[in-house]
């Protein structure tokens, strides 16, 4: 039963690492970005509301995000553990998640902060925009998203550091190396992959 949260700036490699870690630890990866993009693609009401925020590089409002995450965490595959990617992003969302987990008499086991150089992030996301045709990865939007991250999400690092659940990992380098850094950091806190259990 492993409950993890990945945080870090856009383009730090959270999505890639989330998939790898979810597989290694036998838990579902829950990405707000993927959920929003799926809703946008399928033209749902939530998707229409979210699209304007996403295209501008702004975070989707807490009210929409909280409802979506509560619903997702209540599903059967997440009751024995999960990996959150992209939520919470704000202190208010931390409180919402705390309340939800407390109602289930549980808490996060670890919070992995993936760090990355800003110019490296801009370059990565520019490449991804070309490869995937994503409207939310122009340089102007990326730099705005990084500013929003610094203002709203970076304070979460302090919160989780005070709770002594933070594992800080350098996200620059080979994907396998970054995965190894994360699993080593988690192992140092007694959290091992499914196969090691």
Short mmCIF file of N, CA and C in Angstrom, two decimals:
data_model
loop_
_atom_site.label_atom_id
_atom_site.label_comp_id
_atom_site.label_asym_id
_atom_site.label_seq_id
_atom_site.Cartn_x
_atom_site.Cartn_y
_atom_site.Cartn_z
N UNK A 1 0.85 -1.17 0.00
CA UNK A 1 0.00 0.00 0.00
C UNK A 1 0.89 1.23 0.00
N UNK A 2 1.18 1.73 -1.19
CA UNK A 2 2.08 2.87 -1.34
C UNK A 2 1.33 4.05 -1.92
N UNK A 3 1.39 5.19 -1.22
CA UNK A 3 0.72 6.41 -1.70
C UNK A 3 1.79 7.46 -1.92
N UNK A 4 2.00 7.80 -3.20
CA UNK A 4 3.07 8.71 -3.57
C UNK A 4 2.52 9.94 -4.28
N UNK A 5 3.29 11.01 -4.21
CA UNK A 5 3.01 12.23 -4.95
C UNK A 5 4.29 12.66 -5.64
N UNK A 6 4.18 12.98 -6.95
CA UNK A 6 5.30 13.54 -7.70
C UNK A 6 5.04 15.02 -7.90
N UNK A 7 6.01 15.86 -7.54
CA UNK A 7 5.89 17.27 -7.84
C UNK A 7 7.16 17.75 -8.51
N UNK A 8 7.05 18.87 -9.22
CA UNK A 8 8.18 19.43 -9.94
C UNK A 8 7.64 20.29 -11.06
N UNK A 9 8.50 21.12 -11.64
CA UNK A 9 8.04 22.03 -12.69
C UNK A 9 7.59 21.29 -13.94
N UNK A 10 6.74 21.93 -14.75
CA UNK A 10 6.35 21.33 -16.02
C UNK A 10 7.60 20.99 -16.82
N UNK A 11 7.62 19.80 -17.42
CA UNK A 11 8.76 19.41 -18.24
C UNK A 11 9.90 18.77 -17.49
N UNK A 12 9.71 18.53 -16.18
CA UNK A 12 10.78 17.92 -15.39
C UNK A 12 10.83 16.40 -15.56
N UNK A 13 9.87 15.85 -16.29
CA UNK A 13 9.86 14.40 -16.53
C UNK A 13 8.93 13.64 -15.62
N UNK A 14 7.99 14.34 -14.97
CA UNK A 14 7.07 13.67 -14.03
C UNK A 14 6.24 12.61 -14.71
N UNK A 15 5.71 12.92 -15.90
CA UNK A 15 4.84 11.96 -16.59
C UNK A 15 5.56 10.67 -16.90
N UNK A 16 6.78 10.79 -17.42
CA UNK A 16 7.58 9.60 -17.75
C UNK A 16 7.87 8.78 -16.50
N UNK A 17 8.29 9.45 -15.45
CA UNK A 17 8.64 8.75 -14.21
C UNK A 17 7.39 8.17 -13.54
N UNK A 18 6.26 8.86 -13.66
CA UNK A 18 5.02 8.37 -13.04
C UNK A 18 4.65 7.00 -13.59
N UNK A 19 4.75 6.84 -14.90
CA UNK A 19 4.41 5.55 -15.53
C UNK A 19 5.35 4.45 -15.03
N UNK A 20 6.64 4.75 -14.97
CA UNK A 20 7.63 3.76 -14.52
C UNK A 20 7.43 3.38 -13.05
N UNK A 21 7.19 4.39 -12.22
CA UNK A 21 7.04 4.13 -10.79
C UNK A 21 5.73 3.40 -10.49
N UNK A 22 4.67 3.76 -11.20
CA UNK A 22 3.39 3.08 -11.00
C UNK A 22 3.54 1.60 -11.30
N UNK A 23 4.28 1.29 -12.37
CA UNK A 23 4.50 -0.11 -12.73
C UNK A 23 5.36 -0.81 -11.68
N UNK A 24 6.43 -0.16 -11.25
CA UNK A 24 7.35 -0.76 -10.28
C UNK A 24 6.68 -1.01 -8.93
N UNK A 25 5.80 -0.10 -8.52
CA UNK A 25 5.19 -0.21 -7.19
C UNK A 25 3.78 -0.82 -7.24
N UNK A 26 3.31 -1.14 -8.45
CA UNK A 26 2.00 -1.81 -8.58
C UNK A 26 0.83 -0.94 -8.18
N UNK A 27 0.90 0.36 -8.52
CA UNK A 27 -0.17 1.30 -8.17
C UNK A 27 -0.55 2.11 -9.41
N UNK A 28 -1.78 2.63 -9.47
CA UNK A 28 -2.17 3.43 -10.63
C UNK A 28 -1.53 4.81 -10.60
N UNK A 29 -1.09 5.28 -11.77
CA UNK A 29 -0.60 6.66 -11.90
C UNK A 29 -1.81 7.53 -12.23
N UNK A 30 -2.02 8.55 -11.43
CA UNK A 30 -3.16 9.43 -11.61
C UNK A 30 -2.64 10.82 -11.97
N UNK A 31 -2.78 11.18 -13.24
CA UNK A 31 -2.27 12.45 -13.74
C UNK A 31 -3.41 13.38 -14.07
N UNK A 32 -3.45 14.53 -13.40
CA UNK A 32 -4.51 15.49 -13.71
C UNK A 32 -4.38 15.97 -15.15
N UNK A 33 -3.15 16.14 -15.62
CA UNK A 33 -2.96 16.59 -17.00
C UNK A 33 -3.58 15.61 -17.99
N UNK A 34 -3.35 14.31 -17.80
CA UNK A 34 -3.93 13.30 -18.69
C UNK A 34 -5.45 13.31 -18.61
N UNK A 35 -5.98 13.43 -17.38
CA UNK A 35 -7.43 13.44 -17.20
C UNK A 35 -8.03 14.66 -17.91
N UNK A 36 -7.41 15.82 -17.73
CA UNK A 36 -7.91 17.03 -18.40
C UNK A 36 -7.82 16.90 -19.91
N UNK A 37 -6.66 16.44 -20.43
CA UNK A 37 -6.50 16.33 -21.88
C UNK A 37 -7.51 15.34 -22.47
N UNK A 38 -7.79 14.26 -21.74
CA UNK A 38 -8.79 13.29 -22.20
C UNK A 38 -10.16 13.93 -22.29
N UNK A 39 -10.49 14.74 -21.28
CA UNK A 39 -11.79 15.42 -21.30
C UNK A 39 -11.86 16.46 -22.42
N UNK A 40 -10.75 17.16 -22.67
CA UNK A 40 -10.72 18.14 -23.76
C UNK A 40 -10.92 17.43 -25.09
N UNK A 41 -10.18 16.34 -25.28
CA UNK A 41 -10.24 15.58 -26.54
C UNK A 41 -11.64 15.04 -26.79
N UNK A 42 -12.30 14.58 -25.71
CA UNK A 42 -13.64 13.99 -25.85
C UNK A 42 -14.76 15.02 -25.80
N UNK A 43 -14.38 16.31 -25.64
CA UNK A 43 -15.37 17.37 -25.68
C UNK A 43 -16.37 17.36 -24.54
N UNK A 44 -15.95 16.85 -23.37
CA UNK A 44 -16.87 16.83 -22.22
C UNK A 44 -17.05 18.25 -21.69
N UNK A 45 -18.04 18.43 -20.84
CA UNK A 45 -18.27 19.76 -20.26
C UNK A 45 -17.06 20.22 -19.46
N UNK A 46 -16.48 19.30 -18.66
CA UNK A 46 -15.27 19.64 -17.91
C UNK A 46 -14.14 20.00 -18.87
N UNK A 47 -14.04 19.25 -19.94
CA UNK A 47 -12.99 19.51 -20.93
C UNK A 47 -13.10 20.89 -21.54
N UNK A 48 -14.33 21.30 -21.85
CA UNK A 48 -14.54 22.64 -22.42
C UNK A 48 -14.14 23.72 -21.42
N UNK A 49 -14.48 23.51 -20.16
CA UNK A 49 -14.12 24.49 -19.13
C UNK A 49 -12.61 24.53 -18.93
N UNK A 50 -11.99 23.34 -18.95
CA UNK A 50 -10.56 23.24 -18.67
C UNK A 50 -9.71 23.77 -19.82
N UNK A 51 -10.18 23.62 -21.06
CA UNK A 51 -9.37 23.95 -22.24
C UNK A 51 -8.87 25.40 -22.23
N UNK A 52 -9.73 26.32 -21.88
CA UNK A 52 -9.33 27.74 -21.89
C UNK A 52 -8.18 27.99 -20.92
N UNK A 53 -8.23 27.34 -19.76
CA UNK A 53 -7.16 27.51 -18.77
C UNK A 53 -5.87 26.84 -19.26
N UNK A 54 -6.00 25.64 -19.79
CA UNK A 54 -4.83 24.88 -20.24
C UNK A 54 -4.12 25.61 -21.38
N UNK A 55 -4.90 26.10 -22.36
CA UNK A 55 -4.30 26.78 -23.51
C UNK A 55 -3.59 28.07 -23.11
N UNK A 56 -4.04 28.69 -22.02
CA UNK A 56 -3.41 29.93 -21.55
C UNK A 56 -2.22 29.64 -20.63
N UNK A 57 -2.02 28.37 -20.28
CA UNK A 57 -0.93 28.00 -19.39
C UNK A 57 -1.28 28.19 -17.93
N UNK A 58 -2.57 28.39 -17.63
CA UNK A 58 -3.01 28.55 -16.25
C UNK A 58 -3.47 27.21 -15.68
N UNK A 59 -3.46 27.12 -14.35
CA UNK A 59 -3.98 25.92 -13.71
C UNK A 59 -5.50 25.92 -13.77
N UNK A 60 -6.07 24.73 -13.93
CA UNK A 60 -7.52 24.59 -13.88
C UNK A 60 -7.94 24.89 -12.44
N UNK A 61 -9.06 25.64 -12.22
CA UNK A 61 -9.46 26.02 -10.87
C UNK A 61 -9.62 24.83 -9.92
N UNK A 62 -9.33 25.10 -8.64
CA UNK A 62 -9.38 24.06 -7.61
C UNK A 62 -10.70 23.32 -7.58
N UNK A 63 -11.82 24.04 -7.73
CA UNK A 63 -13.13 23.39 -7.61
C UNK A 63 -13.29 22.26 -8.62
N UNK A 64 -12.86 22.49 -9.86
CA UNK A 64 -12.95 21.45 -10.89
C UNK A 64 -11.96 20.32 -10.59
N UNK A 65 -10.76 20.71 -10.25
CA UNK A 65 -9.70 19.73 -10.03
C UNK A 65 -9.99 18.84 -8.82
N UNK A 66 -10.41 19.45 -7.71
CA UNK A 66 -10.68 18.68 -6.49
C UNK A 66 -11.76 17.63 -6.71
N UNK A 67 -12.83 18.01 -7.39
CA UNK A 67 -13.93 17.08 -7.64
C UNK A 67 -13.45 15.90 -8.46
N UNK A 68 -12.65 16.19 -9.46
CA UNK A 68 -12.14 15.15 -10.34
C UNK A 68 -11.23 14.18 -9.59
N UNK A 69 -10.34 14.71 -8.76
CA UNK A 69 -9.40 13.87 -8.03
C UNK A 69 -10.11 13.03 -6.95
N UNK A 70 -11.05 13.63 -6.24
CA UNK A 70 -11.81 12.87 -5.23
C UNK A 70 -12.48 11.67 -5.88
N UNK A 71 -13.10 11.91 -7.02
CA UNK A 71 -13.78 10.84 -7.74
C UNK A 71 -12.79 9.75 -8.15
N UNK A 72 -11.62 10.16 -8.66
CA UNK A 72 -10.63 9.19 -9.15
C UNK A 72 -10.03 8.38 -8.00
N UNK A 73 -9.73 9.04 -6.87
CA UNK A 73 -9.13 8.32 -5.74
C UNK A 73 -10.11 7.38 -5.05
N UNK A 74 -11.39 7.60 -5.28
CA UNK A 74 -12.41 6.73 -4.68
C UNK A 74 -12.61 5.44 -5.48
N UNK A 75 -12.02 5.37 -6.66
CA UNK A 75 -12.17 4.17 -7.49
C UNK A 75 -11.37 3.00 -6.90
N UNK A 76 -11.85 1.79 -7.19
CA UNK A 76 -11.30 0.58 -6.57
C UNK A 76 -9.79 0.41 -6.76
N UNK A 77 -9.28 0.73 -7.96
CA UNK A 77 -7.86 0.47 -8.21
C UNK A 77 -6.93 1.36 -7.39
N UNK A 78 -7.48 2.43 -6.78
CA UNK A 78 -6.64 3.35 -6.00
C UNK A 78 -6.76 3.14 -4.50
N UNK A 79 -7.60 2.20 -4.07
CA UNK A 79 -7.81 2.06 -2.62
C UNK A 79 -6.59 1.50 -1.90
N UNK A 80 -5.74 0.75 -2.60
CA UNK A 80 -4.55 0.19 -1.96
C UNK A 80 -3.27 0.93 -2.32
N UNK A 81 -3.40 2.11 -2.89
CA UNK A 81 -2.23 2.91 -3.22
C UNK A 81 -2.41 3.62 -4.54
N UNK A 82 -1.59 4.65 -4.75
CA UNK A 82 -1.67 5.44 -5.98
C UNK A 82 -0.43 6.31 -6.09
N UNK A 83 -0.24 6.85 -7.28
CA UNK A 83 0.80 7.83 -7.50
C UNK A 83 0.14 9.04 -8.15
N UNK A 84 0.17 10.17 -7.47
CA UNK A 84 -0.41 11.40 -7.99
C UNK A 84 0.63 12.20 -8.76
N UNK A 85 0.26 12.67 -9.94
CA UNK A 85 1.15 13.48 -10.77
C UNK A 85 0.36 14.72 -11.19
N UNK A 86 0.74 15.89 -10.65
CA UNK A 86 0.08 17.11 -11.03
C UNK A 86 -0.98 17.59 -10.04
N UNK A 87 -1.12 16.88 -8.96
CA UNK A 87 -2.07 17.27 -7.91
C UNK A 87 -1.55 16.75 -6.58
N UNK A 88 -1.57 17.54 -5.54
CA UNK A 88 -2.01 18.93 -5.47
C UNK A 88 -0.97 19.89 -6.02
N UNK A 89 -1.45 21.06 -6.48
CA UNK A 89 -0.58 22.12 -6.99
C UNK A 89 -0.58 23.34 -6.08
N UNK A 90 -1.56 23.44 -5.21
CA UNK A 90 -1.67 24.62 -4.33
C UNK A 90 -1.87 24.17 -2.89
N UNK A 91 -1.67 25.10 -1.96
CA UNK A 91 -1.87 24.79 -0.54
C UNK A 91 -3.32 24.39 -0.28
N UNK A 92 -4.28 25.05 -0.95
CA UNK A 92 -5.69 24.68 -0.79
C UNK A 92 -5.94 23.24 -1.24
N UNK A 93 -5.29 22.85 -2.32
CA UNK A 93 -5.44 21.47 -2.79
C UNK A 93 -4.78 20.48 -1.83
N UNK A 94 -3.70 20.89 -1.18
CA UNK A 94 -3.07 20.04 -0.16
C UNK A 94 -4.09 19.77 0.95
N UNK A 95 -4.78 20.83 1.40
CA UNK A 95 -5.79 20.67 2.46
C UNK A 95 -6.90 19.72 2.01
N UNK A 96 -7.34 19.87 0.77
CA UNK A 96 -8.39 19.01 0.22
C UNK A 96 -7.95 17.55 0.21
N UNK A 97 -6.71 17.32 -0.24
CA UNK A 97 -6.17 15.95 -0.28
C UNK A 97 -6.01 15.41 1.14
N UNK A 98 -5.51 16.23 2.06
CA UNK A 98 -5.36 15.81 3.46
C UNK A 98 -6.70 15.35 4.03
N UNK A 99 -7.75 16.15 3.77
CA UNK A 99 -9.08 15.81 4.28
C UNK A 99 -9.58 14.50 3.70
N UNK A 100 -9.38 14.32 2.39
CA UNK A 100 -9.83 13.09 1.74
C UNK A 100 -9.10 11.88 2.33
N UNK A 101 -7.77 11.97 2.44
CA UNK A 101 -7.00 10.84 2.97
C UNK A 101 -7.32 10.58 4.43
N UNK A 102 -7.51 11.65 5.22
CA UNK A 102 -7.86 11.48 6.63
C UNK A 102 -9.20 10.77 6.77
N UNK A 103 -10.13 11.06 5.86
CA UNK A 103 -11.44 10.40 5.91
C UNK A 103 -11.32 8.91 5.66
N UNK A 104 -10.20 8.50 5.07
CA UNK A 104 -9.92 7.08 4.82
C UNK A 104 -8.84 6.55 5.76
N UNK A 105 -8.51 7.37 6.77
CA UNK A 105 -7.53 7.00 7.80
C UNK A 105 -6.18 6.61 7.20
N UNK A 106 -5.72 7.44 6.27
CA UNK A 106 -4.43 7.20 5.65
C UNK A 106 -3.75 8.54 5.34
N UNK A 107 -2.57 8.49 4.75
CA UNK A 107 -1.82 9.70 4.39
C UNK A 107 -0.81 9.34 3.30
N UNK A 108 -0.16 10.35 2.74
CA UNK A 108 0.88 10.11 1.75
C UNK A 108 2.09 9.46 2.43
N UNK A 109 2.69 8.48 1.75
CA UNK A 109 3.90 7.83 2.27
C UNK A 109 5.15 8.64 1.93
N UNK A 110 5.15 9.25 0.74
CA UNK A 110 6.31 10.05 0.32
C UNK A 110 5.90 11.01 -0.78
N UNK A 111 6.63 12.12 -0.84
CA UNK A 111 6.46 13.12 -1.89
C UNK A 111 7.80 13.25 -2.59
N UNK A 112 7.83 12.93 -3.88
CA UNK A 112 9.06 13.00 -4.66
C UNK A 112 9.06 14.32 -5.43
N UNK A 113 10.06 15.16 -5.14
CA UNK A 113 10.22 16.40 -5.89
C UNK A 113 11.29 16.19 -6.94
N UNK A 114 10.89 16.31 -8.21
CA UNK A 114 11.84 16.20 -9.31
C UNK A 114 12.25 17.62 -9.69
N UNK A 115 13.53 17.91 -9.58
CA UNK A 115 14.03 19.24 -9.90
C UNK A 115 14.63 19.26 -11.29
N UNK A 116 14.63 20.44 -11.93
CA UNK A 116 15.19 20.55 -13.28
C UNK A 116 15.56 22.00 -13.57
N UNK A 117 16.62 22.18 -14.35
CA UNK A 117 17.06 23.50 -14.78
C UNK A 117 16.01 24.11 -15.71
N UNK A 118 15.69 25.40 -15.50
CA UNK A 118 14.62 26.06 -16.25
C UNK A 118 14.85 26.03 -17.75
N UNK A 119 16.06 26.36 -18.21
CA UNK A 119 16.33 26.37 -19.65
C UNK A 119 16.21 24.98 -20.26
N UNK A 120 16.61 23.97 -19.48
CA UNK A 120 16.47 22.58 -19.93
C UNK A 120 14.99 22.23 -20.09
N UNK A 121 14.18 22.69 -19.15
CA UNK A 121 12.73 22.44 -19.20
C UNK A 121 12.11 23.08 -20.44
N UNK A 122 12.47 24.34 -20.70
CA UNK A 122 11.92 25.04 -21.88
C UNK A 122 12.30 24.30 -23.16
N UNK A 123 13.55 23.85 -23.24
CA UNK A 123 14.00 23.11 -24.42
C UNK A 123 13.25 21.79 -24.57
N UNK A 124 13.08 21.07 -23.45
CA UNK A 124 12.36 19.78 -23.48
C UNK A 124 10.93 19.97 -23.98
N UNK A 125 10.25 20.97 -23.42
CA UNK A 125 8.85 21.17 -23.76
C UNK A 125 8.68 21.69 -25.19
N UNK A 126 9.65 22.47 -25.66
CA UNK A 126 9.61 22.92 -27.06
C UNK A 126 9.70 21.73 -28.00
N UNK A 127 10.55 20.78 -27.65
CA UNK A 127 10.69 19.56 -28.46
C UNK A 127 9.40 18.74 -28.40
N UNK A 128 8.82 18.62 -27.20
CA UNK A 128 7.58 17.85 -27.05
C UNK A 128 6.44 18.49 -27.86
N UNK A 129 6.39 19.83 -27.88
CA UNK A 129 5.34 20.53 -28.62
C UNK A 129 5.41 20.17 -30.10
N UNK A 130 6.63 20.13 -30.64
CA UNK A 130 6.80 19.78 -32.05
C UNK A 130 6.40 18.33 -32.31
N UNK A 131 6.81 17.43 -31.41
CA UNK A 131 6.54 16.00 -31.60
C UNK A 131 5.07 15.65 -31.44
N UNK A 132 4.40 16.31 -30.48
CA UNK A 132 3.02 15.93 -30.15
C UNK A 132 1.99 16.95 -30.60
N UNK A 133 2.44 18.08 -31.14
CA UNK A 133 1.50 19.10 -31.59
C UNK A 133 0.66 19.68 -30.47
N UNK A 134 1.26 19.87 -29.31
CA UNK A 134 0.50 20.35 -28.15
C UNK A 134 0.46 21.87 -28.10
N UNK A 135 -0.74 22.42 -27.99
CA UNK A 135 -0.93 23.87 -27.98
C UNK A 135 -0.46 24.50 -26.68
N UNK A 136 -0.26 23.67 -25.63
CA UNK A 136 0.12 24.23 -24.33
C UNK A 136 1.63 24.19 -24.10
N UNK A 137 2.42 23.98 -25.16
CA UNK A 137 3.86 23.89 -24.99
C UNK A 137 4.65 24.93 -25.80
N UNK A 138 4.04 26.08 -26.14
CA UNK A 138 4.82 27.14 -26.77
C UNK A 138 5.74 27.73 -25.71
N UNK A 139 6.84 28.36 -26.15
CA UNK A 139 7.81 28.89 -25.17
C UNK A 139 7.16 29.90 -24.23
N UNK A 140 6.32 30.79 -24.78
CA UNK A 140 5.66 31.80 -23.93
C UNK A 140 4.78 31.14 -22.88
N UNK A 141 3.99 30.14 -23.29
CA UNK A 141 3.11 29.44 -22.35
C UNK A 141 3.93 28.66 -21.33
N UNK A 142 5.01 28.01 -21.79
CA UNK A 142 5.87 27.24 -20.88
C UNK A 142 6.46 28.15 -19.80
N UNK A 143 6.99 29.30 -20.21
CA UNK A 143 7.59 30.21 -19.22
C UNK A 143 6.53 30.73 -18.25
N UNK A 144 5.31 30.95 -18.75
CA UNK A 144 4.22 31.37 -17.86
C UNK A 144 3.89 30.25 -16.87
N UNK A 145 3.82 29.01 -17.37
CA UNK A 145 3.52 27.87 -16.50
C UNK A 145 4.60 27.71 -15.43
N UNK A 146 5.85 27.97 -15.78
CA UNK A 146 6.93 27.88 -14.80
C UNK A 146 6.79 28.97 -13.74
N UNK A 147 6.35 30.16 -14.16
CA UNK A 147 6.10 31.23 -13.19
C UNK A 147 4.96 30.85 -12.25
N UNK A 148 3.87 30.29 -12.83
CA UNK A 148 2.73 29.85 -12.02
C UNK A 148 3.18 28.76 -11.04
N UNK A 149 4.02 27.85 -11.52
CA UNK A 149 4.53 26.78 -10.66
C UNK A 149 5.29 27.36 -9.47
N UNK A 150 6.21 28.30 -9.77
CA UNK A 150 7.01 28.89 -8.69
C UNK A 150 6.13 29.57 -7.66
N UNK A 151 5.11 30.28 -8.12
CA UNK A 151 4.23 31.02 -7.20
C UNK A 151 3.34 30.10 -6.37
N UNK A 152 2.73 29.10 -7.03
CA UNK A 152 1.69 28.32 -6.38
C UNK A 152 2.16 26.97 -5.85
N UNK A 153 3.00 26.28 -6.60
CA UNK A 153 3.32 24.90 -6.25
C UNK A 153 4.58 24.78 -5.40
N UNK A 154 5.57 25.61 -5.65
CA UNK A 154 6.81 25.52 -4.90
C UNK A 154 6.60 25.55 -3.37
N UNK A 155 5.62 26.33 -2.85
CA UNK A 155 5.39 26.31 -1.40
C UNK A 155 5.02 24.93 -0.85
N UNK A 156 4.52 24.04 -1.71
CA UNK A 156 4.19 22.68 -1.26
C UNK A 156 5.44 21.95 -0.79
N UNK A 157 6.56 22.27 -1.42
CA UNK A 157 7.83 21.64 -1.05
C UNK A 157 8.11 21.90 0.43
N UNK A 158 7.87 23.13 0.87
CA UNK A 158 8.09 23.47 2.28
C UNK A 158 7.16 22.67 3.19
N UNK A 159 5.89 22.56 2.79
CA UNK A 159 4.91 21.83 3.60
C UNK A 159 5.34 20.37 3.78
N UNK A 160 5.67 19.72 2.67
CA UNK A 160 6.01 18.30 2.74
C UNK A 160 7.39 18.07 3.35
N UNK A 161 8.27 19.05 3.21
CA UNK A 161 9.57 18.96 3.87
C UNK A 161 9.40 18.99 5.38
N UNK A 162 8.53 19.88 5.87
CA UNK A 162 8.25 19.96 7.30
C UNK A 162 7.65 18.66 7.83
N UNK A 163 6.86 17.99 6.98
CA UNK A 163 6.24 16.72 7.38
C UNK A 163 7.22 15.55 7.28
N UNK A 164 8.41 15.83 6.78
CA UNK A 164 9.48 14.83 6.64
C UNK A 164 9.10 13.67 5.72
N UNK A 165 8.37 13.98 4.64
CA UNK A 165 8.02 12.96 3.65
C UNK A 165 8.61 13.30 2.27
N UNK A 166 9.44 14.36 2.20
CA UNK A 166 9.96 14.83 0.91
C UNK A 166 11.22 14.08 0.51
N UNK A 167 11.25 13.63 -0.76
CA UNK A 167 12.43 13.01 -1.36
C UNK A 167 12.78 13.85 -2.58
N UNK A 168 13.92 14.55 -2.53
CA UNK A 168 14.30 15.45 -3.63
C UNK A 168 15.23 14.73 -4.58
N UNK A 169 14.92 14.80 -5.90
CA UNK A 169 15.69 14.07 -6.91
C UNK A 169 15.96 14.98 -8.11
N UNK A 170 17.20 14.93 -8.61
CA UNK A 170 17.57 15.67 -9.82
C UNK A 170 16.94 14.99 -11.02
N UNK A 171 16.13 15.74 -11.79
CA UNK A 171 15.42 15.15 -12.93
C UNK A 171 16.17 15.25 -14.24
N UNK A 172 17.39 15.81 -14.23
CA UNK A 172 18.16 15.93 -15.47
C UNK A 172 19.06 14.71 -15.63
N UNK A 173 19.06 14.17 -16.85
CA UNK A 173 19.90 13.01 -17.13
C UNK A 173 19.10 11.90 -17.80
N UNK A 174 19.73 10.76 -17.94
CA UNK A 174 19.11 9.60 -18.56
C UNK A 174 17.87 9.17 -17.76
N UNK A 175 16.81 8.77 -18.46
CA UNK A 175 15.55 8.39 -17.81
C UNK A 175 15.76 7.28 -16.78
N UNK A 176 16.57 6.27 -17.14
CA UNK A 176 16.84 5.17 -16.21
C UNK A 176 17.55 5.66 -14.95
N UNK A 177 18.49 6.59 -15.15
CA UNK A 177 19.23 7.13 -14.00
C UNK A 177 18.29 7.86 -13.04
N UNK A 178 17.36 8.65 -13.61
CA UNK A 178 16.43 9.40 -12.77
C UNK A 178 15.53 8.42 -12.01
N UNK A 179 15.06 7.37 -12.69
CA UNK A 179 14.23 6.37 -12.03
C UNK A 179 14.99 5.73 -10.86
N UNK A 180 16.27 5.41 -11.10
CA UNK A 180 17.09 4.80 -10.04
C UNK A 180 17.26 5.75 -8.86
N UNK A 181 17.44 7.06 -9.15
CA UNK A 181 17.56 8.04 -8.07
C UNK A 181 16.29 8.06 -7.21
N UNK A 182 15.15 8.01 -7.90
CA UNK A 182 13.87 8.05 -7.17
C UNK A 182 13.68 6.80 -6.32
N UNK A 183 13.89 5.63 -6.91
CA UNK A 183 13.67 4.39 -6.15
C UNK A 183 14.66 4.27 -5.00
N UNK A 184 15.89 4.77 -5.19
CA UNK A 184 16.88 4.76 -4.10
C UNK A 184 16.41 5.69 -2.97
N UNK A 185 15.89 6.86 -3.35
CA UNK A 185 15.39 7.80 -2.35
C UNK A 185 14.22 7.23 -1.57
N UNK A 186 13.33 6.54 -2.27
CA UNK A 186 12.18 5.92 -1.60
C UNK A 186 12.63 4.76 -0.72
N UNK A 187 13.58 3.98 -1.21
CA UNK A 187 14.09 2.84 -0.43
C UNK A 187 14.71 3.32 0.87
N UNK A 188 15.34 4.50 0.84
CA UNK A 188 15.96 5.04 2.06
C UNK A 188 14.90 5.37 3.11
N UNK A 189 13.65 5.44 2.68
CA UNK A 189 12.53 5.69 3.59
C UNK A 189 11.70 4.43 3.84
N UNK A 190 12.25 3.30 3.41
CA UNK A 190 11.57 2.03 3.66
C UNK A 190 10.47 1.70 2.68
N UNK A 191 10.46 2.39 1.53
CA UNK A 191 9.42 2.14 0.52
C UNK A 191 10.08 1.43 -0.66
N UNK A 192 9.76 0.16 -0.83
CA UNK A 192 10.37 -0.62 -1.88
C UNK A 192 9.38 -0.97 -2.97
N UNK A 193 9.89 -1.26 -4.19
CA UNK A 193 9.03 -1.68 -5.30
C UNK A 193 8.28 -2.96 -4.96
N UNK A 194 7.24 -3.21 -5.71
CA UNK A 194 6.37 -4.38 -5.51
C UNK A 194 7.19 -5.68 -5.48
N UNK A 195 8.14 -5.82 -6.43
CA UNK A 195 8.92 -7.06 -6.53
C UNK A 195 9.80 -7.29 -5.29
N UNK A 196 10.17 -6.18 -4.64
CA UNK A 196 11.05 -6.30 -3.48
C UNK A 196 10.31 -6.61 -2.20
N UNK A 197 8.97 -6.50 -2.27
CA UNK A 197 8.16 -6.70 -1.07
C UNK A 197 8.08 -8.16 -0.68
#
